[in-house]
Each structure stands twice: as C-alpha cells, then as structure tokens.
Coordinates of C-alpha atoms and ligand atoms in Angstrom, one line a residue:
X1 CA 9.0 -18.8 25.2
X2 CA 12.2 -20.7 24.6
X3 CA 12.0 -24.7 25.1
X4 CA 13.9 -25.2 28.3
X5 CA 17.4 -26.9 27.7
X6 CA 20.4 -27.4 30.3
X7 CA 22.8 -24.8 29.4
X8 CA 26.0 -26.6 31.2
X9 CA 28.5 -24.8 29.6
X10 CA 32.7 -26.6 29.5
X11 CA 34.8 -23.7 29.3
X12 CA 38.3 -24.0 28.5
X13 CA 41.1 -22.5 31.3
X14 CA 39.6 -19.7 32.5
X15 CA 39.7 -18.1 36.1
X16 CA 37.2 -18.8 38.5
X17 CA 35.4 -15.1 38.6
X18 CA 35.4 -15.1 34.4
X19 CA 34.1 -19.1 35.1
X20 CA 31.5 -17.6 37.2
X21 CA 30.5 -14.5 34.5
X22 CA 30.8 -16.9 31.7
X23 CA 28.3 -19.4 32.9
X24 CA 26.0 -16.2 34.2
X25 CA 26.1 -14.5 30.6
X26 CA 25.8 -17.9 28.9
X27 CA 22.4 -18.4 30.8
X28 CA 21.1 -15.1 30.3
X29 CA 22.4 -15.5 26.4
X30 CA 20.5 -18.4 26.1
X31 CA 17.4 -17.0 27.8
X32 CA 16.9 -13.6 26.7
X33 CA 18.0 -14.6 22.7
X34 CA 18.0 -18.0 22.6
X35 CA 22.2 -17.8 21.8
X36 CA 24.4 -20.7 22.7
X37 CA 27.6 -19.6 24.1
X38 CA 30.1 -22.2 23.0
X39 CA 33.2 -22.7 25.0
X40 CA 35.5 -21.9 22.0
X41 CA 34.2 -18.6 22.4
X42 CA 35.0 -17.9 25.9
X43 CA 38.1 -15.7 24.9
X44 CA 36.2 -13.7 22.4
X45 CA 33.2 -13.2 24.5
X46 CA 35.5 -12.3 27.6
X47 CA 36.9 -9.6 25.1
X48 CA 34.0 -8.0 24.0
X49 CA 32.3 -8.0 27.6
X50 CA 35.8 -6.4 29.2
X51 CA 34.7 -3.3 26.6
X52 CA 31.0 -2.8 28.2
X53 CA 33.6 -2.9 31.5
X54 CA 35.2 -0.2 30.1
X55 CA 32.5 1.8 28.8
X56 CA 30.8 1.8 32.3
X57 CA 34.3 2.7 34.1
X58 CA 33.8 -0.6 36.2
X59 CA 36.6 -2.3 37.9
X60 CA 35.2 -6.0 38.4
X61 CA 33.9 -9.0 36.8
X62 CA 31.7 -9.2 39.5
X63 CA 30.8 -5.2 39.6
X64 CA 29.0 -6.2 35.8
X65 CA 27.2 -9.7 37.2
X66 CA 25.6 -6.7 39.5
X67 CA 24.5 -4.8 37.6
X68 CA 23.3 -7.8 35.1
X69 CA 20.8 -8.4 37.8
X70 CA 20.3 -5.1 39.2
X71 CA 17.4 -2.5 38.9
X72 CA 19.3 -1.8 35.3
X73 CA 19.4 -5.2 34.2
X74 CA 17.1 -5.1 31.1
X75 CA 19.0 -2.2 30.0
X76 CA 22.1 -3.7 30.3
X77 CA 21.1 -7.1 29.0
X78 CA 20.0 -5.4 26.0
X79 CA 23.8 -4.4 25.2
X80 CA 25.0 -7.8 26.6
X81 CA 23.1 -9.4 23.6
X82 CA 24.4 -6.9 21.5
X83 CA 27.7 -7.6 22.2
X84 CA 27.3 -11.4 22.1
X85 CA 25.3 -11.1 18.3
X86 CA 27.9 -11.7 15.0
X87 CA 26.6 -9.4 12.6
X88 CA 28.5 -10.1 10.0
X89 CA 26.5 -9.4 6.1
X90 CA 26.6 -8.3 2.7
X91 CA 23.8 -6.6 -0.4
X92 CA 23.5 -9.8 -2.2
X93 CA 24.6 -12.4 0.2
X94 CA 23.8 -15.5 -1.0
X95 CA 23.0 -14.8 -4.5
X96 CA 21.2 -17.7 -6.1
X97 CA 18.1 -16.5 -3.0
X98 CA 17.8 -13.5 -5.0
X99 CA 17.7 -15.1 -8.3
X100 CA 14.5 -17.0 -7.1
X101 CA 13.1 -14.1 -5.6
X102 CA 13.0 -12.8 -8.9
X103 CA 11.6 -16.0 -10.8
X104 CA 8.3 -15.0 -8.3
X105 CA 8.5 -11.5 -9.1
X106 CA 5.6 -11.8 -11.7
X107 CA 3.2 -13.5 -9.1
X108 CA 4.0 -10.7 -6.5
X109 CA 3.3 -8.2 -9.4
X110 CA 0.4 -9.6 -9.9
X111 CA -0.9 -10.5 -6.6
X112 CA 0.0 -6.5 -5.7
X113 CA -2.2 -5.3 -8.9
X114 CA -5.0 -7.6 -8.1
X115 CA -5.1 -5.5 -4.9
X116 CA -3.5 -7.8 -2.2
X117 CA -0.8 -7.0 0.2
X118 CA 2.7 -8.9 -0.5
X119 CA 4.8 -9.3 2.7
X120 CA 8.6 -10.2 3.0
X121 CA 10.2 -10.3 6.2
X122 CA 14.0 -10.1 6.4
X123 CA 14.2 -11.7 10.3
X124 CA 17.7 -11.0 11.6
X125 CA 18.4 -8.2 9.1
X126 CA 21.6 -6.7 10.6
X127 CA 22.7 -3.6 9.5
X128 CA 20.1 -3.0 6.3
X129 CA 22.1 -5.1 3.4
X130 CA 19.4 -8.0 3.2
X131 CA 16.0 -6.0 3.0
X132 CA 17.7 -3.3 0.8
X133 CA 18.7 -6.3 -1.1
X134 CA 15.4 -7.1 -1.4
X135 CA 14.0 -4.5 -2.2
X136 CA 16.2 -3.4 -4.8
X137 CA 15.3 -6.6 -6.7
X138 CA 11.4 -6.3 -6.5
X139 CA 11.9 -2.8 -7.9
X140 CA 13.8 -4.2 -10.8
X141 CA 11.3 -6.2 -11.4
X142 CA 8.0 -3.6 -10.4
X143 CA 9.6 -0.2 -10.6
X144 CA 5.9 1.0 -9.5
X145 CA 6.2 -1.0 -6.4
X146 CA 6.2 2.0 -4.0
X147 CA 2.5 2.4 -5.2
X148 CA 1.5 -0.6 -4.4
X149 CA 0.9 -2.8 -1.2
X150 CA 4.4 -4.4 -1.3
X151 CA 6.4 -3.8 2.1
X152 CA 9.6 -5.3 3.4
X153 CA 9.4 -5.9 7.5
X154 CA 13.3 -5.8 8.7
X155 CA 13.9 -6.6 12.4
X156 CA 17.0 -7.3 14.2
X157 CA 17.3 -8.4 18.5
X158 CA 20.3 -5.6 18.2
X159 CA 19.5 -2.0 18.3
X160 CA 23.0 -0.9 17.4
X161 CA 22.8 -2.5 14.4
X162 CA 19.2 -1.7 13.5
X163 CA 20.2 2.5 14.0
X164 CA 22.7 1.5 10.7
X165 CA 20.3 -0.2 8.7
X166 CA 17.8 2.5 9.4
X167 CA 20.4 5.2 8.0
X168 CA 21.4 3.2 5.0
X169 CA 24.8 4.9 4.6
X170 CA 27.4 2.3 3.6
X171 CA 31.4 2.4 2.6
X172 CA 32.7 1.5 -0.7
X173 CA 34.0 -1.5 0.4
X174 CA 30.6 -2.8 1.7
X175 CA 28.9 -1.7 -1.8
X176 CA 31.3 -3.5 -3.8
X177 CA 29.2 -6.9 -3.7
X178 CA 26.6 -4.3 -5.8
X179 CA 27.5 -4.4 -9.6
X180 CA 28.2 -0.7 -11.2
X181 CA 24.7 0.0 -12.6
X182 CA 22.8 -1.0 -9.4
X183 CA 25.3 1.3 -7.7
X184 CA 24.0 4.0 -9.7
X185 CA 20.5 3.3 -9.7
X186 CA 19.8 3.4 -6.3
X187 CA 21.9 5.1 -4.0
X188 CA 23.6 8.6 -3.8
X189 CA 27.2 9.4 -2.9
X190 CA 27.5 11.4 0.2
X191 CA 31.0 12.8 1.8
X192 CA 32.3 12.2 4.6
X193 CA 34.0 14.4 7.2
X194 CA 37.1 13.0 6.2
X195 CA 35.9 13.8 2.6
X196 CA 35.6 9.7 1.4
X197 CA 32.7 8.7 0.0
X198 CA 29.2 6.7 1.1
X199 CA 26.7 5.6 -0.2
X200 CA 23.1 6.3 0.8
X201 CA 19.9 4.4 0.0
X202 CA 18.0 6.5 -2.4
X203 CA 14.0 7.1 -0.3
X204 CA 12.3 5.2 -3.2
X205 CA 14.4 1.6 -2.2
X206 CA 14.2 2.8 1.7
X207 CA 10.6 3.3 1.9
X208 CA 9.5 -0.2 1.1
X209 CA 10.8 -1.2 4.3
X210 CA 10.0 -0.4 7.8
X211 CA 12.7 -1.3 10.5
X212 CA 11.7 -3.1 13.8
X213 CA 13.5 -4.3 17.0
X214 CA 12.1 -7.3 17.4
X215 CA 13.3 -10.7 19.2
X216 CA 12.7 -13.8 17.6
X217 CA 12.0 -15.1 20.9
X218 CA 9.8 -12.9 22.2
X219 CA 6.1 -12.6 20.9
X220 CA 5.7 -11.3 17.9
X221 CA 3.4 -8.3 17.1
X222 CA 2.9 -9.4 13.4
X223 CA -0.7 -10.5 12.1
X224 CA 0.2 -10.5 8.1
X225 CA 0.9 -13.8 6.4
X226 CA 4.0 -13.1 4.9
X227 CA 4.6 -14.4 1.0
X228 CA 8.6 -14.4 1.7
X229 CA 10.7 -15.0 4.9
X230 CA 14.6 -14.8 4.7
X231 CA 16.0 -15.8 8.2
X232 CA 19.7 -16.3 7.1
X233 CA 22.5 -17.0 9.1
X234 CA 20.6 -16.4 12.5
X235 CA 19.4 -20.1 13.6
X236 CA 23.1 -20.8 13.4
X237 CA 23.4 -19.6 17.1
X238 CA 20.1 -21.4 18.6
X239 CA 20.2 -25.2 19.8
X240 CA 17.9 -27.7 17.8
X241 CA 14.9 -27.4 20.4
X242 CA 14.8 -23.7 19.7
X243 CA 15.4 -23.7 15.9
X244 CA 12.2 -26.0 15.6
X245 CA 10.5 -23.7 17.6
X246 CA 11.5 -20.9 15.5
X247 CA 10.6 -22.8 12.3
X248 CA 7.1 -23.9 13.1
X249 CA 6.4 -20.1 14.2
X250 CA 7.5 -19.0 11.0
X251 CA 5.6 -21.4 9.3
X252 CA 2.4 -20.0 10.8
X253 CA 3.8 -16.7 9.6
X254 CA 3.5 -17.2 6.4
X255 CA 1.5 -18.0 3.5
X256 CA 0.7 -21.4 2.1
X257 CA 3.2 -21.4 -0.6
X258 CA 5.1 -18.4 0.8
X259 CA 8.7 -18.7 0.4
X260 CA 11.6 -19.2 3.0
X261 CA 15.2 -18.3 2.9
X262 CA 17.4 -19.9 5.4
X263 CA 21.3 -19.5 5.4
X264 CA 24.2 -22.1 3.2
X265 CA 25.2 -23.3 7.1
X266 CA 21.7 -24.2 8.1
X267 CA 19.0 -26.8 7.2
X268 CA 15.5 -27.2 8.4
X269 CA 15.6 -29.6 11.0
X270 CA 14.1 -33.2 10.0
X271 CA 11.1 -33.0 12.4
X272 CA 9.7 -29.9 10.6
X273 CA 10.7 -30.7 7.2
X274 CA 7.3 -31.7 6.5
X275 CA 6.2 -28.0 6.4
X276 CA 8.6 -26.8 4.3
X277 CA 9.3 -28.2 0.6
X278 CA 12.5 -27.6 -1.1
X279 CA 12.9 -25.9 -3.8
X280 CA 16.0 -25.3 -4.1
X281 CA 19.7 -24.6 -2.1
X282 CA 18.4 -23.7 1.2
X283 CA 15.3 -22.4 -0.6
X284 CA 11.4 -23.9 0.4
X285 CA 8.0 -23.3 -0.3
X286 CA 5.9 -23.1 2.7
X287 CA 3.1 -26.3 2.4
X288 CA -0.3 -25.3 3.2
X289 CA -0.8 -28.2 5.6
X290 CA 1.9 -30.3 6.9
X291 CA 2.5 -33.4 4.9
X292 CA 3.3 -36.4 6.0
X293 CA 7.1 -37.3 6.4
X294 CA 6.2 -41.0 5.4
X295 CA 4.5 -39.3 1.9
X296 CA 7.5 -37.6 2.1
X297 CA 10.2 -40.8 2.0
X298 CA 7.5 -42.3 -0.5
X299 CA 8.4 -39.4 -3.2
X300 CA 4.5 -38.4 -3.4
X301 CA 3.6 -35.3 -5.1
X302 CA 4.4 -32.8 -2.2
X303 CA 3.2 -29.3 -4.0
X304 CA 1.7 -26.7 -2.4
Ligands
LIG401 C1 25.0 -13.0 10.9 S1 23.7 -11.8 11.0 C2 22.8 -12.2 9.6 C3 22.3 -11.0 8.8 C4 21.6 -11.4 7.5 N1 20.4 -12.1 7.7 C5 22.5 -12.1 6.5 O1 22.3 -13.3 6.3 O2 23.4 -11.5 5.9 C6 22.7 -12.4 12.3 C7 21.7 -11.4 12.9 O3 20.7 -12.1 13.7 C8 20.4 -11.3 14.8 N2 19.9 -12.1 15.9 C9 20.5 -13.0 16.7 N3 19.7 -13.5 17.6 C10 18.5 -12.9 17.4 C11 17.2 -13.0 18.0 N4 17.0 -13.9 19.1 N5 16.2 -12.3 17.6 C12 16.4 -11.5 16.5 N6 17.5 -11.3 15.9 C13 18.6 -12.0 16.3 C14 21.8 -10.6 15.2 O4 21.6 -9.4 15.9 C15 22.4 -10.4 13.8 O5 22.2 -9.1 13.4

C-alpha cells in the first residue's frame, strides 16, 4: 500500500556484512512500516538488531538476513519493526492538544446524548499515555461517559508496546507529567515486587478504550468516521510520499469537521493542506470537501 520510493540508503563506515544487513533491514523497514532508516542511525540500529542476535543465540549478521526471509520471516519482521520503532511518550504530551479537546468537550457531550457515537482514534499510541490522556479529559468533562457511545480506538504497529498500554501500570516518574489531583482521581497505587509503587489505570478511564495492533500501512478494518484523530509524533519516520498517503486516508477517516492532532515536529504537507484547516498549533479541523488551495492563498472563508 506504500507509494513506491528508491530506498538507497548512504551509510556512514560500516563493514560490508552490516552494509549488506543495513540496506536489507532498511528495505524491509521501509516496506513493512513505511520507516526511513537514516544513515545517522546505522550505529543505533546495528545496536538494537545485535540484541535480537542475542536473544536468538545466533552467531551471524547473515544467520539473521536468513531467517528475515525464511519460513519465520513475518514473525521475525514483526520484532524487527519493533526494534526499529522510537517509542518515546508521556500523559499529557503536548498539552495545549488537550486544552482543545476540551473546548469540544460540550459538542461531544452533546452529540453522545443526542444518541450518536463519538470516535477518537489515538493512531501510534505507544505504551497507553495518549488515549488514557484522552480519556481522562473527556471524563472531566462527561463523568457519565462510560454510559454513553464515547470510545477511544488506540493502535500501535508494535505489539511489545501495545501489551503496556493494555496493562496500564506506570512508574512514578512516568506519572509525574499528571498533576496531584488527576493522580488521585484516576489510578490506584499497586506495589511492586521490589515494594515501589505503580500506578494503575482505574477500569472506568480503561474501559473507554479498546487497544488494537494495527499498521498504518496496512488496510484498515475501521468503518466509523472518527470526530478526533491524534497521530503525534509517528509521520516523523515516513518520507513525504507516504505521509500524504497517510493524511488523505485519515481524512477519509474522519468526520467533516472532525479534529486532527499531529505532533510539534510535523506539519501537513502542502499538497493536502486543502483538507485540513488549522486551527491551531499543529491542530486542524477536518473540511468536508477539499477546498481549493487557490481559495486558500486568497484568504476565503475556509470553515467547515
Ligand atoms: C514516538 S511514538 C508516539 C506516541 C504518541 N503518539 C505520542 O505522541 O506520545 C511513535 C509510535 O508510532 C508507532 N508506529 C511507527 N510506525 C507505525 C506504523 N507504520 N503503524 C502504526 N504505528 C506505527 C511506533 O510503534 C510508536 O509506538
């Protein structure tokens, strides 16, 4: 499903069997997940591939290319893109995308009394933060939201990190982005073997969302016409050709005036800016048709 791009990959001194593993797991990188291997991240990758070496007691570069295209090779492809995904995230990220979330929060209240089913999507979720996020503020805002059509899809390409989010057990250090009474509100302390503490999701927050491996590149199962999608911080890793891709998708995804989160680092590229009008810092409203970029440049009335 991917647009097809050359994926000629310069890699900085390297020998010729990591040259050879480099370029192979760039190209399946780019393939399977639509990730750009950068040469500056030859070293890193090398690293974190020479652990999946160790974990199947293999001796050679070229033992793992085998097996990479073996009778095994989805399975191990699956942890390849695991290994290759940066993960990094945080309850709250991005703040000032919450604060809008909440300035809707009375027409997603009402649309879910009136009867009619309110869909976010958190696409590239990671290990839970963002949907629980989420969902934490539409309960501030509609405490009754559990008994009403209001659900959170999260998916993530990485099932390591999806197994996390689904448990919803975090450190203290990853709550502390959380202010005290939030803290409080919704999650439970839990001890550790080693007798620190946790912090679990309470049920009420976790059962607004349902968790989903999903790739963004694959097809996607989903039928609903979501009023919210946050992709943050996950385009960063796909070329121009597939970000496009990705964006008009997600435009038929959602609603006409559905919203759309996108991370600080990223922008909508210029050829599908038409379809997204924005409202704020890295904050759009989906248009119901796409507008003209012309109208656009002309400073026409572009609402939705
Ligand atoms: C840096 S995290 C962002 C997490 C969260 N959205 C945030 O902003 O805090 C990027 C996530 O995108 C996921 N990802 C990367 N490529 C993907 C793909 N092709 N399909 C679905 N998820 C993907 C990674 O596994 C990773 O968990």
């Amino acid at each position: 499903m991917l647009p097809s791009v050359s994926n000629d990959i310069r890699l900085p001194i390297v020998d010729g069997k990591q040259k050879s593993l480099l370029s192979d797991i760039s190209k399946i990188a780019y393939e399977e997940a639509g990730l750009i291997v950068v040469p500056e991240k030859a070293p890193i990758v090398l690293s974190r591939v020479s652990k999946r070496l160790r974990a199947l007691k293999l001796d050679s570069m070229t033992d793992y290319q085998e097996i990479l295209h073996g009778p095994n090779a989805a399975t191990e492809r699956r942890e390849l893109i695991s290994c290759l995904t940066t993960n990094v995230t945080s309850f709250f990220r991005e703040k000032h995308h919450f604060e809008y979330l909440k300035l809707h929060m009375e027409g997603i209240r009402e649309r879910a009394k009136s009867g009619h089913e309110v869909r976010i999507w958190s696409a590239g979720c990671s290990s839970g933060q963002e949907p629980i996020s989420i969902a934490i503020t539409i309960l501030e805002a509609i405490p009754e939201a559990g008994s009403l059509d209001i659900r959170i899809l999260a998916s993530d390409i990485d099932q390591h990190v999806l197994k996390i989010a689904r448990e919803a057990t975090y450190t203290a250090s990853q709550t502390e982005s959380i202010t005290p009474t939030l803290l409080k509100k919704y999650f439970q302390k839990v001890k550790n073997p080693d007798c620190s503490n946790r912090y679990q999701v309470l049920r009420s927050v976790r059962d607004l969302i349902s968790y989903r491996e999903l790739n963004l590149f694959s097809s996607w199962p989903i039928r609903k016409q979501y009023d919210a999608i946050f992709c943050r911080n996950v385009v960063i890793y796909f070329d121009r050709p597939s970000q496009v891709h990705l964006w008009k998708r997600f435009w038929d995804a959602s609603r006409p005036g559905g919203l759309m989160f996108i991370g600080h680092s990223e922008r909508i590229p210029l050829e599908i800016s038409h379809r997204f009008l924005s409202i704020g810092t890295t904050t759009y409203v989906r248009e119901a048709q796409p507008t003209s970029a012309h109208a656009r440049t002309k400073g026409e009335n572009l609402g939705t």
